[in-house]
Amino acid sequence: MASREVVRYESGFTKAFNIFSAVFIGLYLVWTLLPIFIMFMSSFKDLLEAFKIPAVGDWAGVSVFFQFTPTLKHYVSLFVDGNFSQYMLNSLMAAGGSAIVSVIFGSMAAYSLSRIDFRGKSDLFFWIISTRMAPVVAVMVPLYAIFRSLELVGTLPGLILAYSTFNLPFAIWILKGFFDNVPYAIEEAQMVDGATRFQAFRSILPLVAPGIGAFVVLCILFAWNDFLFAAIIGSGGAKTLPVATRELVQPQNIQWGAIMAAGVVTTLPMMLLGLVIRRYLVTGLTMGAVKE
């Protein structure tokens, strides 16, 4: 009798938990997707139509939001009258270049920390990852002074180097877990046959490809959405999409339509990238956490 009551209680609790989870997920989706939907719709509207917002509680007035004549003039002002194609190319090159540099040096450092034992190894690993915990603002002034002395301010190589400075600890942290899961016997057998340490390292790279792929995607996302580094280190000749979008807000003139269009141009590529590789991204991030 008692066990039957327990089962009934657990069944009722599970049902209530499922309902609560469904309601929470639904509210979360509305909260996160509604601003993106409004931004997308407003990018095709005139200014007056974009600001037609029904009063709170007037559900019948919601239809006004969908009654408009679509226009592409905001996108034309960005890419024809403005220079957004160049800003998009700068964002792409800075994000891609940072990912390549971080993967090359991060994989070699992660392999060394995984395979080579030396004194103070755990302290060194903690110090490397602790540099990622520091706020960017705290190191921006000395970094700017160094980059200016090297004449890297306002250049794409400077922006790539700045992004790599903060992405490299993240790469070492992620990739070390993947190298730890690769059996050392694979490299040992190759080195017995005469392979060098570097040749052994290169041979196991395909085994950690999911981790490398996951990191590349995250690195591109971090760099693509960055504003602070781009505004300070990349100001001038290496302007990126977030900085160019911020400049559409002026004290005398806020270009709302162009801002909405720039938001779509900035957000859409990363959303599509996330949808295409979401399965591989989850696989890559979870593989490194499994210890065999």
PDB file of C-alpha atoms in Angstrom:
ATOM      1  CA  MET A   1       0.000   0.000   0.000  1.00  0.00           C
ATOM      2  CA  ALA A   2       2.818   2.329   0.988  1.00  0.00           C
ATOM      3  CA  SER A   3       4.812   1.551  -2.156  1.00  0.00           C
ATOM      4  CA  ARG A   4       1.731   2.264  -4.279  1.00  0.00           C
ATOM      5  CA  GLU A   5       1.394   5.710  -2.670  1.00  0.00           C
ATOM      6  CA  VAL A   6       5.074   6.370  -3.292  1.00  0.00           C
ATOM      7  CA  VAL A   7       4.681   5.426  -6.967  1.00  0.00           C
ATOM      8  CA  ARG A   8       1.617   7.660  -7.250  1.00  0.00           C
ATOM      9  CA  TYR A   9       3.496  10.527  -5.571  1.00  0.00           C
ATOM     10  CA  GLU A  10       6.496  10.089  -7.900  1.00  0.00           C
ATOM     11  CA  SER A  11       4.224   9.942 -10.940  1.00  0.00           C
ATOM     12  CA  GLY A  12       2.473  13.162  -9.885  1.00  0.00           C
ATOM     13  CA  PHE A  13       5.798  14.859  -9.154  1.00  0.00           C
ATOM     14  CA  THR A  14       7.234  13.773 -12.511  1.00  0.00           C
ATOM     15  CA  LYS A  15       4.167  15.063 -14.344  1.00  0.00           C
ATOM     16  CA  ALA A  16       4.332  18.423 -12.549  1.00  0.00           C
ATOM     17  CA  PHE A  17       8.074  18.645 -13.255  1.00  0.00           C
ATOM     18  CA  ASN A  18       7.519  17.939 -16.963  1.00  0.00           C
ATOM     19  CA  ILE A  19       4.813  20.631 -17.177  1.00  0.00           C
ATOM     20  CA  PHE A  20       7.040  23.126 -15.371  1.00  0.00           C
ATOM     21  CA  SER A  21       9.966  22.299 -17.708  1.00  0.00           C
ATOM     22  CA  ALA A  22       7.780  22.702 -20.805  1.00  0.00           C
ATOM     23  CA  VAL A  23       6.455  26.082 -19.611  1.00  0.00           C
ATOM     24  CA  PHE A  24       9.953  27.273 -18.698  1.00  0.00           C
ATOM     25  CA  ILE A  25      11.410  26.222 -22.072  1.00  0.00           C
ATOM     26  CA  GLY A  26       8.507  27.882 -23.899  1.00  0.00           C
ATOM     27  CA  LEU A  27       8.999  31.173 -22.033  1.00  0.00           C
ATOM     28  CA  TYR A  28      12.735  30.986 -22.595  1.00  0.00           C
ATOM     29  CA  LEU A  29      12.286  30.488 -26.343  1.00  0.00           C
ATOM     30  CA  VAL A  30       9.887  33.454 -26.543  1.00  0.00           C
ATOM     31  CA  TRP A  31      12.277  35.623 -24.489  1.00  0.00           C
ATOM     32  CA  THR A  32      15.299  34.819 -26.683  1.00  0.00           C
ATOM     33  CA  LEU A  33      13.692  34.545 -30.135  1.00  0.00           C
ATOM     34  CA  LEU A  34      11.243  37.455 -29.962  1.00  0.00           C
ATOM     35  CA  PRO A  35      13.938  40.217 -30.112  1.00  0.00           C
ATOM     36  CA  ILE A  36      15.579  38.472 -33.090  1.00  0.00           C
ATOM     37  CA  PHE A  37      12.218  38.171 -34.845  1.00  0.00           C
ATOM     38  CA  ILE A  38      11.399  41.872 -34.250  1.00  0.00           C
ATOM     39  CA  MET A  39      14.896  42.849 -35.485  1.00  0.00           C
ATOM     40  CA  PHE A  40      14.456  40.778 -38.655  1.00  0.00           C
ATOM     41  CA  MET A  41      10.982  42.198 -39.401  1.00  0.00           C
ATOM     42  CA  SER A  42      11.991  45.797 -38.616  1.00  0.00           C
ATOM     43  CA  SER A  43      14.936  45.610 -41.027  1.00  0.00           C
ATOM     44  CA  PHE A  44      12.400  45.475 -43.897  1.00  0.00           C
ATOM     45  CA  LYS A  45      10.190  48.332 -42.652  1.00  0.00           C
ATOM     46  CA  ASP A  46      10.111  52.097 -42.930  1.00  0.00           C
ATOM     47  CA  LEU A  47      10.808  53.965 -39.713  1.00  0.00           C
ATOM     48  CA  LEU A  48       7.140  54.817 -39.025  1.00  0.00           C
ATOM     49  CA  GLU A  49       6.020  51.235 -39.656  1.00  0.00           C
ATOM     50  CA  ALA A  50       8.787  49.844 -37.449  1.00  0.00           C
ATOM     51  CA  PHE A  51       7.566  51.847 -34.449  1.00  0.00           C
ATOM     52  CA  LYS A  52       3.923  50.771 -34.722  1.00  0.00           C
ATOM     53  CA  ILE A  53       3.681  48.835 -31.475  1.00  0.00           C
ATOM     54  CA  PRO A  54       0.257  47.799 -30.112  1.00  0.00           C
ATOM     55  CA  ALA A  55      -0.639  48.738 -26.547  1.00  0.00           C
ATOM     56  CA  VAL A  56      -0.109  46.229 -23.760  1.00  0.00           C
ATOM     57  CA  GLY A  57      -3.067  43.843 -23.635  1.00  0.00           C
ATOM     58  CA  ASP A  58      -4.351  44.838 -27.090  1.00  0.00           C
ATOM     59  CA  TRP A  59      -3.949  41.426 -28.695  1.00  0.00           C
ATOM     60  CA  ALA A  60      -6.118  42.425 -31.677  1.00  0.00           C
ATOM     61  CA  GLY A  61      -3.616  45.205 -32.444  1.00  0.00           C
ATOM     62  CA  VAL A  62      -0.772  42.727 -32.886  1.00  0.00           C
ATOM     63  CA  SER A  63      -1.785  42.335 -36.535  1.00  0.00           C
ATOM     64  CA  VAL A  64      -0.527  45.915 -37.141  1.00  0.00           C
ATOM     65  CA  PHE A  65       2.986  44.602 -36.651  1.00  0.00           C
ATOM     66  CA  PHE A  66       2.642  42.417 -39.756  1.00  0.00           C
ATOM     67  CA  GLN A  67       0.985  45.059 -41.966  1.00  0.00           C
ATOM     68  CA  PHE A  68       3.780  46.828 -43.858  1.00  0.00           C
ATOM     69  CA  THR A  69       5.317  47.229 -47.301  1.00  0.00           C
ATOM     70  CA  PRO A  70       8.676  45.390 -47.392  1.00  0.00           C
ATOM     71  CA  THR A  71      11.696  47.458 -48.432  1.00  0.00           C
ATOM     72  CA  LEU A  72      15.391  46.689 -48.900  1.00  0.00           C
ATOM     73  CA  LYS A  73      16.570  50.278 -48.570  1.00  0.00           C
ATOM     74  CA  HIS A  74      18.268  49.668 -45.213  1.00  0.00           C
ATOM     75  CA  TYR A  75      20.376  46.850 -46.678  1.00  0.00           C
ATOM     76  CA  VAL A  76      21.143  48.996 -49.730  1.00  0.00           C
ATOM     77  CA  SER A  77      22.355  51.808 -47.465  1.00  0.00           C
ATOM     78  CA  LEU A  78      24.697  49.373 -45.702  1.00  0.00           C
ATOM     79  CA  PHE A  79      26.262  47.635 -48.693  1.00  0.00           C
ATOM     80  CA  VAL A  80      25.928  50.214 -51.503  1.00  0.00           C
ATOM     81  CA  ASP A  81      26.085  53.587 -49.755  1.00  0.00           C
ATOM     82  CA  GLY A  82      28.136  52.244 -46.829  1.00  0.00           C
ATOM     83  CA  ASN A  83      31.128  49.926 -46.700  1.00  0.00           C
ATOM     84  CA  PHE A  84      29.672  46.918 -44.859  1.00  0.00           C
ATOM     85  CA  SER A  85      31.005  44.369 -47.334  1.00  0.00           C
ATOM     86  CA  GLN A  86      34.534  45.382 -46.305  1.00  0.00           C
ATOM     87  CA  TYR A  87      33.612  45.298 -42.606  1.00  0.00           C
ATOM     88  CA  MET A  88      32.163  41.820 -43.041  1.00  0.00           C
ATOM     89  CA  LEU A  89      35.350  40.677 -44.779  1.00  0.00           C
ATOM     90  CA  ASN A  90      37.415  42.142 -41.920  1.00  0.00           C
ATOM     91  CA  SER A  91      35.308  40.247 -39.353  1.00  0.00           C
ATOM     92  CA  LEU A  92      35.664  37.028 -41.328  1.00  0.00           C
ATOM     93  CA  MET A  93      39.449  37.345 -41.726  1.00  0.00           C
ATOM     94  CA  ALA A  94      40.021  38.332 -38.090  1.00  0.00           C
ATOM     95  CA  ALA A  95      37.870  35.471 -36.744  1.00  0.00           C
ATOM     96  CA  GLY A  96      39.285  32.886 -39.161  1.00  0.00           C
ATOM     97  CA  GLY A  97      42.897  34.000 -38.695  1.00  0.00           C
ATOM     98  CA  SER A  98      42.567  33.881 -34.923  1.00  0.00           C
ATOM     99  CA  ALA A  99      41.100  30.364 -35.103  1.00  0.00           C
ATOM    100  CA  ILE A 100      43.978  29.127 -37.282  1.00  0.00           C
ATOM    101  CA  VAL A 101      46.706  30.649 -35.076  1.00  0.00           C
ATOM    102  CA  SER A 102      45.062  29.406 -31.870  1.00  0.00           C
ATOM    103  CA  VAL A 103      44.601  25.859 -33.219  1.00  0.00           C
ATOM    104  CA  ILE A 104      48.217  25.546 -34.421  1.00  0.00           C
ATOM    105  CA  PHE A 105      49.897  26.763 -31.233  1.00  0.00           C
ATOM    106  CA  GLY A 106      47.167  25.562 -28.876  1.00  0.00           C
ATOM    107  CA  SER A 107      47.289  21.967 -30.130  1.00  0.00           C
ATOM    108  CA  MET A 108      51.084  21.800 -29.747  1.00  0.00           C
ATOM    109  CA  ALA A 109      50.950  23.280 -26.226  1.00  0.00           C
ATOM    110  CA  ALA A 110      48.059  20.999 -25.214  1.00  0.00           C
ATOM    111  CA  TYR A 111      49.931  17.946 -26.542  1.00  0.00           C
ATOM    112  CA  SER A 112      53.038  18.875 -24.566  1.00  0.00           C
ATOM    113  CA  LEU A 113      51.073  19.362 -21.347  1.00  0.00           C
ATOM    114  CA  SER A 114      49.294  16.052 -21.916  1.00  0.00           C
ATOM    115  CA  ARG A 115      52.306  13.888 -22.776  1.00  0.00           C
ATOM    116  CA  ILE A 116      55.397  15.402 -21.156  1.00  0.00           C
ATOM    117  CA  ASP A 117      55.888  15.321 -17.395  1.00  0.00           C
ATOM    118  CA  PHE A 118      57.942  18.123 -15.867  1.00  0.00           C
ATOM    119  CA  ARG A 119      58.139  19.969 -12.598  1.00  0.00           C
ATOM    120  CA  GLY A 120      55.388  22.561 -12.041  1.00  0.00           C
ATOM    121  CA  LYS A 121      53.261  21.210 -14.908  1.00  0.00           C
ATOM    122  CA  SER A 122      49.937  21.506 -13.030  1.00  0.00           C
ATOM    123  CA  ASP A 123      50.838  25.045 -11.873  1.00  0.00           C
ATOM    124  CA  LEU A 124      51.694  26.071 -15.422  1.00  0.00           C
ATOM    125  CA  PHE A 125      48.409  24.659 -16.747  1.00  0.00           C
ATOM    126  CA  PHE A 126      46.429  26.514 -14.080  1.00  0.00           C
ATOM    127  CA  TRP A 127      48.290  29.750 -14.836  1.00  0.00           C
ATOM    128  CA  ILE A 128      47.508  29.410 -18.550  1.00  0.00           C
ATOM    129  CA  ILE A 129      43.784  28.975 -17.989  1.00  0.00           C
ATOM    130  CA  SER A 130      43.724  31.690 -15.300  1.00  0.00           C
ATOM    131  CA  THR A 131      44.813  34.239 -17.919  1.00  0.00           C
ATOM    132  CA  ARG A 132      41.448  33.585 -19.638  1.00  0.00           C
ATOM    133  CA  MET A 133      39.637  34.503 -16.422  1.00  0.00           C
ATOM    134  CA  ALA A 134      41.073  38.028 -16.310  1.00  0.00           C
ATOM    135  CA  PRO A 135      38.696  40.750 -17.575  1.00  0.00           C
ATOM    136  CA  VAL A 136      39.693  42.127 -20.949  1.00  0.00           C
ATOM    137  CA  VAL A 137      39.489  45.721 -19.702  1.00  0.00           C
ATOM    138  CA  ALA A 138      42.185  45.023 -17.080  1.00  0.00           C
ATOM    139  CA  VAL A 139      44.822  44.231 -19.715  1.00  0.00           C
ATOM    140  CA  MET A 140      43.623  46.444 -22.545  1.00  0.00           C
ATOM    141  CA  VAL A 141      45.826  49.465 -21.733  1.00  0.00           C
ATOM    142  CA  PRO A 142      49.161  47.557 -21.611  1.00  0.00           C
ATOM    143  CA  LEU A 143      48.137  45.504 -24.654  1.00  0.00           C
ATOM    144  CA  TYR A 144      47.334  48.687 -26.563  1.00  0.00           C
ATOM    145  CA  ALA A 145      50.727  50.178 -25.645  1.00  0.00           C
ATOM    146  CA  ILE A 146      52.518  47.032 -26.870  1.00  0.00           C
ATOM    147  CA  PHE A 147      50.527  46.863 -30.096  1.00  0.00           C
ATOM    148  CA  ARG A 148      51.080  50.565 -30.786  1.00  0.00           C
ATOM    149  CA  SER A 149      54.841  50.208 -30.333  1.00  0.00           C
ATOM    150  CA  LEU A 150      54.757  47.312 -32.806  1.00  0.00           C
ATOM    151  CA  GLU A 151      52.597  49.391 -35.208  1.00  0.00           C
ATOM    152  CA  LEU A 152      49.845  46.766 -35.119  1.00  0.00           C
ATOM    153  CA  VAL A 153      46.977  49.064 -34.059  1.00  0.00           C
ATOM    154  CA  GLY A 154      44.385  49.414 -36.819  1.00  0.00           C
ATOM    155  CA  THR A 155      45.651  46.366 -38.733  1.00  0.00           C
ATOM    156  CA  LEU A 156      44.162  42.922 -39.297  1.00  0.00           C
ATOM    157  CA  PRO A 157      47.348  41.108 -38.098  1.00  0.00           C
ATOM    158  CA  GLY A 158      47.105  43.100 -34.873  1.00  0.00           C
ATOM    159  CA  LEU A 159      43.457  42.167 -34.407  1.00  0.00           C
ATOM    160  CA  ILE A 160      44.200  38.485 -35.136  1.00  0.00           C
ATOM    161  CA  LEU A 161      47.042  38.550 -32.593  1.00  0.00           C
ATOM    162  CA  ALA A 162      44.792  40.217 -29.994  1.00  0.00           C
ATOM    163  CA  TYR A 163      42.059  37.596 -30.436  1.00  0.00           C
ATOM    164  CA  SER A 164      44.628  34.788 -30.336  1.00  0.00           C
ATOM    165  CA  THR A 165      46.007  36.109 -27.040  1.00  0.00           C
ATOM    166  CA  PHE A 166      42.707  35.364 -25.351  1.00  0.00           C
ATOM    167  CA  ASN A 167      41.679  32.313 -27.410  1.00  0.00           C
ATOM    168  CA  LEU A 168      44.957  30.405 -26.941  1.00  0.00           C
ATOM    169  CA  PRO A 169      44.363  29.492 -23.235  1.00  0.00           C
ATOM    170  CA  PHE A 170      40.886  28.318 -24.182  1.00  0.00           C
ATOM    171  CA  ALA A 171      42.350  26.129 -26.954  1.00  0.00           C
ATOM    172  CA  ILE A 172      44.909  24.577 -24.603  1.00  0.00           C
ATOM    173  CA  TRP A 173      42.240  23.883 -21.982  1.00  0.00           C
ATOM    174  CA  ILE A 174      39.872  22.170 -24.442  1.00  0.00           C
ATOM    175  CA  LEU A 175      42.416  20.244 -26.501  1.00  0.00           C
ATOM    176  CA  LYS A 176      44.406  18.900 -23.520  1.00  0.00           C
ATOM    177  CA  GLY A 177      41.344  16.868 -22.487  1.00  0.00           C
ATOM    178  CA  PHE A 178      41.181  15.317 -25.951  1.00  0.00           C
ATOM    179  CA  PHE A 179      44.885  14.422 -26.010  1.00  0.00           C
ATOM    180  CA  ASP A 180      44.521  12.861 -22.535  1.00  0.00           C
ATOM    181  CA  ASN A 181      41.926  10.455 -23.954  1.00  0.00           C
ATOM    182  CA  VAL A 182      44.181   9.240 -26.797  1.00  0.00           C
ATOM    183  CA  PRO A 183      46.106   6.090 -25.684  1.00  0.00           C
ATOM    184  CA  TYR A 184      49.821   6.792 -25.425  1.00  0.00           C
ATOM    185  CA  ALA A 185      50.539   3.306 -26.862  1.00  0.00           C
ATOM    186  CA  ILE A 186      49.689   4.625 -30.358  1.00  0.00           C
ATOM    187  CA  GLU A 187      52.549   7.139 -30.337  1.00  0.00           C
ATOM    188  CA  GLU A 188      54.882   4.821 -28.417  1.00  0.00           C
ATOM    189  CA  ALA A 189      54.616   2.166 -31.145  1.00  0.00           C
ATOM    190  CA  GLN A 190      55.436   4.762 -33.817  1.00  0.00           C
ATOM    191  CA  MET A 191      58.439   6.142 -31.919  1.00  0.00           C
ATOM    192  CA  VAL A 192      59.782   2.600 -31.420  1.00  0.00           C
ATOM    193  CA  ASP A 193      59.701   2.318 -35.231  1.00  0.00           C
ATOM    194  CA  GLY A 194      61.775   5.491 -35.539  1.00  0.00           C
ATOM    195  CA  ALA A 195      59.185   8.288 -35.666  1.00  0.00           C
ATOM    196  CA  THR A 196      60.056  11.593 -34.028  1.00  0.00           C
ATOM    197  CA  ARG A 197      57.925  13.191 -31.309  1.00  0.00           C
ATOM    198  CA  PHE A 198      56.545  15.688 -33.831  1.00  0.00           C
ATOM    199  CA  GLN A 199      55.662  12.933 -36.298  1.00  0.00           C
ATOM    200  CA  ALA A 200      53.850  11.060 -33.517  1.00  0.00           C
ATOM    201  CA  PHE A 201      51.986  14.259 -32.580  1.00  0.00           C
ATOM    202  CA  ARG A 202      50.951  14.826 -36.173  1.00  0.00           C
ATOM    203  CA  SER A 203      49.715  11.238 -36.558  1.00  0.00           C
ATOM    204  CA  ILE A 204      47.190  11.481 -33.704  1.00  0.00           C
ATOM    205  CA  LEU A 205      45.722  14.822 -34.804  1.00  0.00           C
ATOM    206  CA  PRO A 206      42.876  13.074 -36.724  1.00  0.00           C
ATOM    207  CA  LEU A 207      41.873  11.376 -33.456  1.00  0.00           C
ATOM    208  CA  VAL A 208      41.272  14.761 -31.789  1.00  0.00           C
ATOM    209  CA  ALA A 209      39.597  16.306 -34.854  1.00  0.00           C
ATOM    210  CA  PRO A 210      36.184  16.645 -33.086  1.00  0.00           C
ATOM    211  CA  GLY A 211      37.815  18.752 -30.367  1.00  0.00           C
ATOM    212  CA  ILE A 212      39.655  20.901 -32.889  1.00  0.00           C
ATOM    213  CA  GLY A 213      36.457  21.420 -34.879  1.00  0.00           C
ATOM    214  CA  ALA A 214      34.499  22.415 -31.758  1.00  0.00           C
ATOM    215  CA  PHE A 215      37.173  24.879 -30.723  1.00  0.00           C
ATOM    216  CA  VAL A 216      37.386  26.455 -34.191  1.00  0.00           C
ATOM    217  CA  VAL A 217      33.649  27.151 -34.141  1.00  0.00           C
ATOM    218  CA  LEU A 218      33.760  28.661 -30.633  1.00  0.00           C
ATOM    219  CA  CYS A 219      36.811  30.741 -31.527  1.00  0.00           C
ATOM    220  CA  ILE A 220      35.080  32.142 -34.609  1.00  0.00           C
ATOM    221  CA  LEU A 221      31.963  32.951 -32.538  1.00  0.00           C
ATOM    222  CA  PHE A 222      33.991  34.764 -29.854  1.00  0.00           C
ATOM    223  CA  ALA A 223      35.950  36.830 -32.387  1.00  0.00           C
ATOM    224  CA  TRP A 224      32.959  37.546 -34.647  1.00  0.00           C
ATOM    225  CA  ASN A 225      30.914  38.990 -31.773  1.00  0.00           C
ATOM    226  CA  ASP A 226      33.760  40.867 -30.057  1.00  0.00           C
ATOM    227  CA  PHE A 227      33.416  44.621 -29.718  1.00  0.00           C
ATOM    228  CA  LEU A 228      36.095  45.807 -27.259  1.00  0.00           C
ATOM    229  CA  PHE A 229      39.195  44.488 -29.052  1.00  0.00           C
ATOM    230  CA  ALA A 230      37.781  45.531 -32.420  1.00  0.00           C
ATOM    231  CA  ALA A 231      37.002  49.060 -31.186  1.00  0.00           C
ATOM    232  CA  ILE A 232      40.450  49.656 -29.642  1.00  0.00           C
ATOM    233  CA  ILE A 233      42.988  47.448 -31.432  1.00  0.00           C
ATOM    234  CA  GLY A 234      41.199  47.277 -34.787  1.00  0.00           C
ATOM    235  CA  SER A 235      40.084  50.906 -34.967  1.00  0.00           C
ATOM    236  CA  GLY A 236      40.988  52.503 -38.259  1.00  0.00           C
ATOM    237  CA  GLY A 237      41.863  50.091 -41.038  1.00  0.00           C
ATOM    238  CA  ALA A 238      40.454  46.904 -39.492  1.00  0.00           C
ATOM    239  CA  LYS A 239      36.921  47.940 -38.593  1.00  0.00           C
ATOM    240  CA  THR A 240      34.596  44.969 -38.007  1.00  0.00           C
ATOM    241  CA  LEU A 241      30.810  44.568 -38.105  1.00  0.00           C
ATOM    242  CA  PRO A 242      30.078  45.268 -34.378  1.00  0.00           C
ATOM    243  CA  VAL A 243      32.096  48.511 -34.462  1.00  0.00           C
ATOM    244  CA  ALA A 244      30.513  49.641 -37.741  1.00  0.00           C
ATOM    245  CA  THR A 245      27.048  48.939 -36.304  1.00  0.00           C
ATOM    246  CA  ARG A 246      27.829  51.001 -33.196  1.00  0.00           C
ATOM    247  CA  GLU A 247      28.759  53.964 -35.417  1.00  0.00           C
ATOM    248  CA  LEU A 248      25.210  54.029 -36.787  1.00  0.00           C
ATOM    249  CA  VAL A 249      24.184  55.512 -33.418  1.00  0.00           C
ATOM    250  CA  GLN A 250      24.996  59.228 -33.473  1.00  0.00           C
ATOM    251  CA  PRO A 251      23.835  61.923 -30.991  1.00  0.00           C
ATOM    252  CA  GLN A 252      21.864  63.742 -33.696  1.00  0.00           C
ATOM    253  CA  ASN A 253      20.777  60.752 -35.761  1.00  0.00           C
ATOM    254  CA  ILE A 254      20.072  57.146 -34.814  1.00  0.00           C
ATOM    255  CA  GLN A 255      19.611  55.067 -37.972  1.00  0.00           C
ATOM    256  CA  TRP A 256      17.209  52.474 -36.548  1.00  0.00           C
ATOM    257  CA  GLY A 257      16.463  50.770 -39.855  1.00  0.00           C
ATOM    258  CA  ALA A 258      20.146  50.404 -40.746  1.00  0.00           C
ATOM    259  CA  ILE A 259      20.913  49.187 -37.224  1.00  0.00           C
ATOM    260  CA  MET A 260      18.286  46.450 -37.552  1.00  0.00           C
ATOM    261  CA  ALA A 261      19.662  45.439 -40.964  1.00  0.00           C
ATOM    262  CA  ALA A 262      23.228  45.412 -39.585  1.00  0.00           C
ATOM    263  CA  GLY A 263      22.015  43.252 -36.701  1.00  0.00           C
ATOM    264  CA  VAL A 264      20.605  40.725 -39.157  1.00  0.00           C
ATOM    265  CA  VAL A 265      23.814  40.769 -41.235  1.00  0.00           C
ATOM    266  CA  THR A 266      25.891  40.186 -38.093  1.00  0.00           C
ATOM    267  CA  THR A 267      23.666  37.564 -36.482  1.00  0.00           C
ATOM    268  CA  LEU A 268      22.490  35.478 -39.433  1.00  0.00           C
ATOM    269  CA  PRO A 269      25.870  33.928 -40.495  1.00  0.00           C
ATOM    270  CA  MET A 270      26.622  32.716 -36.955  1.00  0.00           C
ATOM    271  CA  MET A 271      23.094  31.352 -36.506  1.00  0.00           C
ATOM    272  CA  LEU A 272      23.370  29.404 -39.763  1.00  0.00           C
ATOM    273  CA  LEU A 273      26.833  28.148 -38.778  1.00  0.00           C
ATOM    274  CA  GLY A 274      25.489  27.000 -35.407  1.00  0.00           C
ATOM    275  CA  LEU A 275      22.550  25.177 -37.018  1.00  0.00           C
ATOM    276  CA  VAL A 276      24.789  23.410 -39.551  1.00  0.00           C
ATOM    277  CA  ILE A 277      27.381  22.157 -37.083  1.00  0.00           C
ATOM    278  CA  ARG A 278      25.347  21.896 -33.854  1.00  0.00           C
ATOM    279  CA  ARG A 279      25.522  18.095 -33.761  1.00  0.00           C
ATOM    280  CA  TYR A 280      29.291  18.041 -34.320  1.00  0.00           C
ATOM    281  CA  LEU A 281      29.764  20.870 -31.823  1.00  0.00           C
ATOM    282  CA  VAL A 282      28.001  18.956 -29.025  1.00  0.00           C
ATOM    283  CA  THR A 283      29.884  15.776 -29.919  1.00  0.00           C
ATOM    284  CA  GLY A 284      33.201  17.605 -29.924  1.00  0.00           C
ATOM    285  CA  LEU A 285      32.661  19.306 -26.579  1.00  0.00           C
ATOM    286  CA  THR A 286      31.445  16.164 -24.780  1.00  0.00           C
ATOM    287  CA  MET A 287      34.100  13.777 -26.121  1.00  0.00           C
ATOM    288  CA  GLY A 288      36.839  15.573 -24.244  1.00  0.00           C
ATOM    289  CA  ALA A 289      34.957  15.224 -20.968  1.00  0.00           C
ATOM    290  CA  VAL A 290      34.761  11.404 -21.115  1.00  0.00           C
ATOM    291  CA  LYS A 291      37.498   9.498 -19.324  1.00  0.00           C
ATOM    292  CA  GLU A 292      38.055   5.914 -20.438  1.00  0.00           C
TER     293      GLU A 292
END
